[in-house]
Coordinates of C-alpha atoms in Angstrom, one line a residue:
M1 CA -0.1 0.1 0.2
A2 CA 2.5 2.7 0.7
S3 CA 4.7 2.1 -2.2
T4 CA 1.1 2.6 -4.3
S5 CA 0.9 5.9 -2.5
R6 CA 4.2 6.6 -3.3
I7 CA 3.5 5.9 -7.3
I8 CA 0.5 7.8 -7.1
L9 CA 2.1 11.2 -5.3
V10 CA 5.3 10.9 -8.5
L11 CA 2.6 11.1 -11.1
I12 CA 0.8 13.6 -9.6
F13 CA 3.4 15.9 -9.4
I14 CA 5.1 15.0 -12.8
S15 CA 1.2 15.9 -14.2
I16 CA 1.6 19.0 -11.6
N17 CA 5.0 20.4 -13.0
I18 CA 3.8 20.0 -17.0
A19 CA 0.6 21.8 -16.1
C20 CA 2.4 24.4 -14.3
I21 CA 5.2 24.9 -17.3
A22 CA 1.6 25.0 -19.8
N23 CA -0.2 28.1 -17.6
A24 CA 3.0 29.6 -16.5
Q25 CA 1.2 32.4 -14.4
M26 CA -0.7 29.8 -12.2
S27 CA 1.1 27.7 -9.5
P28 CA 0.2 25.6 -6.4
F29 CA 2.4 28.2 -4.2
F30 CA 0.8 31.3 -5.7
Y31 CA -0.7 32.4 -2.2
A32 CA 2.2 31.5 0.1
R33 CA 3.1 34.5 1.3
T34 CA -0.3 36.3 0.9
C35 CA -2.5 33.9 2.4
P36 CA -0.5 30.8 3.9
N37 CA -3.3 29.1 5.6
L38 CA -5.5 29.0 2.4
Q39 CA -5.2 25.6 2.2
L40 CA -6.1 24.8 5.9
I41 CA -8.9 27.3 5.4
V42 CA -10.6 25.5 2.9
R43 CA -10.3 22.1 4.1
N44 CA -11.6 22.6 7.6
S45 CA -14.8 24.9 5.9
M46 CA -15.2 21.6 4.0
R47 CA -15.0 19.1 6.5
Q48 CA -17.8 21.0 8.4
A49 CA -19.9 21.5 5.4
I50 CA -19.5 17.4 4.7
I51 CA -20.6 16.7 8.4
N52 CA -23.8 18.6 8.0
E53 CA -24.4 17.1 4.8
P54 CA -21.9 14.3 3.4
R55 CA -23.8 15.0 -0.1
M56 CA -22.1 18.1 -0.1
G57 CA -18.9 17.1 -1.1
A58 CA -20.4 15.6 -4.5
S59 CA -22.2 18.7 -4.8
I60 CA -19.0 21.3 -4.7
L61 CA -16.8 19.1 -7.2
R62 CA -19.6 19.2 -9.7
L63 CA -20.0 23.1 -9.4
F64 CA -16.5 23.2 -10.1
F65 CA -17.5 20.8 -12.8
H66 CA -20.0 23.2 -14.2
D67 CA -18.2 26.4 -13.8
C68 CA -15.2 25.1 -15.6
F69 CA -17.0 24.0 -18.4
V70 CA -18.8 27.3 -18.8
N71 CA -16.3 29.9 -20.4
G72 CA -13.4 28.3 -18.1
C73 CA -12.7 28.0 -14.5
D74 CA -13.7 31.6 -13.5
G75 CA -15.5 31.6 -10.8
S76 CA -19.0 32.7 -13.1
I77 CA -21.3 30.0 -12.1
M78 CA -21.4 31.5 -8.8
L79 CA -22.9 35.1 -10.1
D80 CA -26.5 36.3 -9.4
D81 CA -28.2 37.7 -12.3
T82 CA -28.0 41.3 -12.7
S83 CA -29.6 43.9 -15.2
T84 CA -26.7 43.4 -17.6
F85 CA -26.7 39.4 -17.9
I86 CA -28.4 36.2 -17.1
G87 CA -26.5 33.9 -14.8
E88 CA -25.7 30.4 -15.1
K89 CA -27.5 29.3 -11.7
N90 CA -30.6 28.8 -13.7
A91 CA -29.4 27.3 -17.0
L92 CA -31.3 24.1 -17.9
P93 CA -28.0 21.7 -16.5
N94 CA -28.3 23.8 -13.4
R95 CA -31.6 24.7 -12.3
N96 CA -32.7 23.2 -9.1
S97 CA -29.3 20.7 -9.4
A98 CA -26.2 23.0 -9.1
R99 CA -26.0 23.7 -5.1
G100 CA -23.4 24.2 -2.5
F101 CA -23.3 28.1 -3.0
E102 CA -23.5 28.7 0.8
V103 CA -20.7 26.7 1.2
I104 CA -18.7 28.8 -1.0
D105 CA -20.1 31.3 1.1
T106 CA -18.8 30.1 4.0
I107 CA -15.1 29.4 2.9
K108 CA -14.9 33.1 0.9
S109 CA -16.1 34.8 4.2
N110 CA -13.5 32.6 6.1
V111 CA -10.8 32.9 3.8
E112 CA -11.6 37.1 3.7
A113 CA -11.3 37.1 7.2
A114 CA -7.7 35.7 7.0
C115 CA -6.6 37.5 3.6
P116 CA -8.5 40.3 2.7
A117 CA -9.2 40.8 -1.0
T118 CA -6.6 38.6 -1.9
V119 CA -8.0 34.8 -2.8
S120 CA -10.3 34.4 -6.0
C121 CA -13.6 32.6 -5.5
A122 CA -12.7 30.6 -8.7
D123 CA -9.6 29.2 -6.6
I124 CA -11.9 28.8 -3.5
L125 CA -13.9 26.6 -5.9
A126 CA -10.9 24.6 -7.4
Q127 CA -9.2 24.1 -3.9
A128 CA -12.7 22.9 -2.5
A129 CA -13.3 21.2 -4.9
R130 CA -9.9 19.1 -4.1
E131 CA -10.7 19.2 -0.4
A132 CA -14.1 17.3 -0.9
V133 CA -12.6 14.8 -2.8
F134 CA -9.8 14.4 -0.2
L135 CA -12.2 14.1 2.4
L136 CA -14.3 11.5 1.1
G137 CA -11.6 9.0 0.9
G138 CA -10.0 10.0 -2.8
P139 CA -6.8 11.1 -3.7
A140 CA -4.7 14.5 -3.1
W141 CA -3.0 16.9 -5.5
P142 CA -1.5 20.1 -5.4
V143 CA -4.5 22.3 -6.8
Q144 CA -3.0 25.3 -9.4
L145 CA -3.9 28.1 -8.4
G146 CA -3.8 32.3 -9.6
R147 CA -7.3 32.2 -11.2
R148 CA -9.0 35.5 -10.8
D149 CA -13.3 35.8 -11.4
A150 CA -15.1 36.9 -14.3
R151 CA -17.5 39.8 -14.2
T152 CA -19.6 38.3 -16.4
A153 CA -21.8 35.1 -17.2
S154 CA -23.1 33.3 -19.6
Q155 CA -26.3 31.1 -19.5
S156 CA -26.7 30.8 -23.1
A157 CA -23.4 29.1 -23.0
A158 CA -24.0 26.6 -19.9
N159 CA -27.2 25.6 -22.0
T160 CA -24.9 24.7 -25.0
D161 CA -21.7 23.4 -23.1
L162 CA -22.4 21.1 -20.4
P163 CA -22.8 17.1 -21.1
S164 CA -26.3 16.3 -20.7
P165 CA -27.4 13.2 -18.5
N166 CA -28.9 11.8 -21.9
A167 CA -26.0 12.2 -24.0
D168 CA -24.5 9.5 -26.0
L169 CA -20.8 8.4 -26.1
T170 CA -20.2 10.1 -29.5
T171 CA -22.0 13.5 -27.7
L172 CA -20.0 13.3 -24.7
I173 CA -16.3 12.7 -26.4
S174 CA -17.6 16.1 -28.5
K175 CA -18.0 18.0 -25.9
F176 CA -14.9 17.3 -23.8
A177 CA -12.9 17.4 -26.7
A178 CA -14.1 21.0 -27.5
K179 CA -12.3 22.0 -23.8
N180 CA -9.5 19.9 -24.5
L181 CA -9.9 16.6 -23.1
T182 CA -9.3 13.3 -24.3
P183 CA -11.6 10.7 -24.1
R184 CA -9.5 9.2 -21.5
D185 CA -10.2 12.0 -18.9
M186 CA -13.6 12.0 -20.3
T187 CA -13.9 9.0 -18.4
A188 CA -11.6 9.4 -15.6
L189 CA -14.0 12.7 -14.9
S190 CA -17.2 10.8 -14.6
G191 CA -16.0 9.0 -11.9
A192 CA -16.6 11.7 -10.1
H193 CA -20.1 10.2 -9.8
T194 CA -18.4 7.6 -7.5
I195 CA -20.0 9.9 -4.9
G196 CA -23.1 11.9 -4.5
Q197 CA -27.0 11.8 -5.9
A198 CA -29.1 12.5 -8.5
R199 CA -32.5 13.9 -9.2
C200 CA -35.1 11.6 -10.2
T201 CA -36.2 13.7 -13.4
T202 CA -32.4 13.3 -14.7
F203 CA -32.6 9.2 -14.6
R204 CA -36.3 8.9 -15.2
P205 CA -35.5 8.1 -19.3
H206 CA -32.7 5.4 -18.5
I207 CA -34.2 3.2 -16.1
Y208 CA -37.6 2.9 -18.2
N209 CA -36.5 3.5 -21.5
D210 CA -33.2 1.8 -22.1
T211 CA -32.3 -1.9 -22.7
N212 CA -28.8 -1.6 -21.3
I213 CA -29.6 -1.6 -17.7
N214 CA -29.9 -4.0 -15.3
P215 CA -33.3 -5.3 -14.5
N216 CA -33.0 -5.5 -10.6
F217 CA -31.3 -2.4 -10.6
A218 CA -33.9 -0.2 -12.7
A219 CA -36.7 -2.1 -10.7
A220 CA -35.1 -0.8 -7.7
Q221 CA -34.9 2.7 -8.8
K222 CA -38.0 2.6 -10.5
A223 CA -39.6 2.6 -6.9
T224 CA -37.6 5.9 -6.0
C225 CA -38.8 7.4 -9.2
P226 CA -42.2 7.0 -10.5
G227 CA -42.8 7.6 -14.0
P228 CA -42.4 7.4 -17.2
A229 CA -44.2 11.1 -17.0
S230 CA -42.7 13.7 -15.2
G231 CA -44.3 15.0 -11.9
P232 CA -44.5 14.2 -8.6
G233 CA -40.8 12.5 -7.6
D234 CA -39.3 14.4 -9.8
S235 CA -37.0 15.5 -7.0
N236 CA -36.6 12.2 -5.5
L237 CA -32.8 11.3 -4.9
A238 CA -30.7 8.3 -5.9
P239 CA -27.3 7.5 -5.2
M240 CA -25.0 7.6 -8.1
D241 CA -22.9 4.5 -6.5
I242 CA -25.3 2.8 -5.0
L243 CA -22.7 0.8 -2.6
S244 CA -20.6 3.8 -1.2
P245 CA -22.1 7.5 -2.2
N246 CA -20.3 9.1 0.4
R247 CA -16.7 7.5 -0.3
F248 CA -14.6 8.6 -3.2
D249 CA -13.8 5.0 -4.4
N250 CA -13.5 3.0 -7.6
G251 CA -17.5 1.5 -7.0
Y252 CA -19.1 3.7 -9.8
F253 CA -16.6 1.8 -12.3
Q254 CA -17.7 -1.4 -11.1
D255 CA -21.7 -0.2 -11.4
L256 CA -21.0 0.1 -15.0
V257 CA -19.5 -3.2 -15.4
A258 CA -22.8 -4.6 -13.7
Q259 CA -25.0 -2.5 -16.2
R260 CA -25.8 -0.1 -12.7
G261 CA -25.0 3.0 -14.3
L262 CA -27.5 5.8 -13.0
F263 CA -27.5 7.9 -16.0
H264 CA -27.8 7.4 -19.9
S265 CA -24.6 9.1 -20.2
D266 CA -22.8 6.8 -17.6
Q267 CA -23.7 3.4 -18.8
E268 CA -22.7 4.5 -22.3
L269 CA -19.4 4.7 -21.3
F270 CA -19.7 0.8 -21.1
N271 CA -22.3 -0.2 -23.6
G272 CA -20.2 -1.9 -26.2
G273 CA -18.2 1.5 -27.1
S274 CA -14.6 2.8 -27.1
Q275 CA -14.5 3.3 -23.2
D276 CA -15.6 -0.3 -22.3
G277 CA -11.8 -1.4 -21.6
L278 CA -11.0 1.9 -19.5
V279 CA -13.7 1.2 -17.5
R280 CA -13.3 -2.1 -16.9
L281 CA -9.4 -1.3 -15.9
Y282 CA -10.9 1.5 -13.5
S283 CA -13.5 -1.5 -11.8
F284 CA -10.4 -3.3 -10.3
N285 CA -7.4 -0.6 -10.5
M286 CA -7.9 2.2 -8.1
V287 CA -4.8 3.1 -8.4
A288 CA -4.9 3.5 -12.2
F289 CA -8.6 5.6 -11.6
A290 CA -6.7 8.1 -9.1
N291 CA -3.9 8.6 -11.3
D292 CA -6.3 9.8 -14.5
F293 CA -8.5 11.6 -12.4
V294 CA -6.4 13.7 -11.0
N295 CA -4.4 14.1 -14.1
A296 CA -8.2 14.8 -15.6
M297 CA -8.6 17.3 -12.8
V298 CA -5.5 19.5 -13.1
K299 CA -6.3 19.7 -17.5
M300 CA -9.9 20.6 -16.0
G301 CA -8.9 23.0 -14.0
N302 CA -6.6 24.9 -16.4
I303 CA -9.4 25.3 -18.6
S304 CA -9.2 29.4 -20.1
P305 CA -8.6 30.6 -16.7
L306 CA -8.6 34.6 -16.1
T307 CA -4.9 35.4 -14.7
G308 CA -2.7 38.5 -14.3
P309 CA -4.8 41.5 -15.3
N310 CA -8.1 40.1 -16.2
G311 CA -11.1 39.5 -14.6
E312 CA -11.0 40.5 -10.8
I313 CA -10.9 39.0 -7.0
R314 CA -14.8 39.4 -6.1
N315 CA -15.5 40.6 -2.3
N316 CA -18.8 38.7 -2.7
C317 CA -18.7 35.5 -5.0
R318 CA -22.3 36.3 -6.0
V319 CA -21.9 39.8 -7.2
V320 CA -19.1 41.9 -9.0
N321 CA -17.1 44.4 -7.3

């Protein structure tokens, strides 16, 4: 076990060094002088949030993903609507779904108390996502920091750029490729679904209409999610990983091999297509999954960040200064 941990750590630092070269303005040590206790503040805040609600770890990780996929990792998902733009919170993929904004508000307040007007909301979200994974038993990695916050948001981009839970494999690969993420990155990042829960309305089509699903699993989900028409039960929740929804492990991939993917898009990763072999590898090799997940998270965190003189350091994550 110790040697396995050392291998993961070495590979993580290799990926971080490559990312630092690719984006010289960002570094894991960006706040070493200006806010040296940043990681501890974020970790303690996230620990309390997860104690209060274990599902919150998955929600914060998802919030980071949904931020980065829309105009880059710029904190735009946290902005409320204004008279000059419609924010991303009420885009179809986020409406009644994206959550954890109050947790980020709390972390921001704690960081501001220690380091006023220093750390961006975008960086706080990136660090919080890492802490969520770590606190739920997943890998840790040095987070690239130095992002600044956007002054605007785009509901239209959120509607078009974020992958749908009903997407097929070709569409998923295309959506990730548009963000310079490979199919391997896509499959590793999808492993984030090993934690958290989903609303009935997002997985109803899969359990009622698809045939590539374990019939016992489908029957169990139908008890939670009445259908097939929308209506009562839309907000009922089901775990993404039926065995360990509050632990970051490779159970999600084991579920896919057993045809127990909750979303249509999940099961598309193991449905006779190009990702089957990788899913099978991750299902029995946690080291391979952890390493690829970390590499993909670092790459995703480098999607079009605002740095240097661009953007701002918001005082309140919900509004521009």
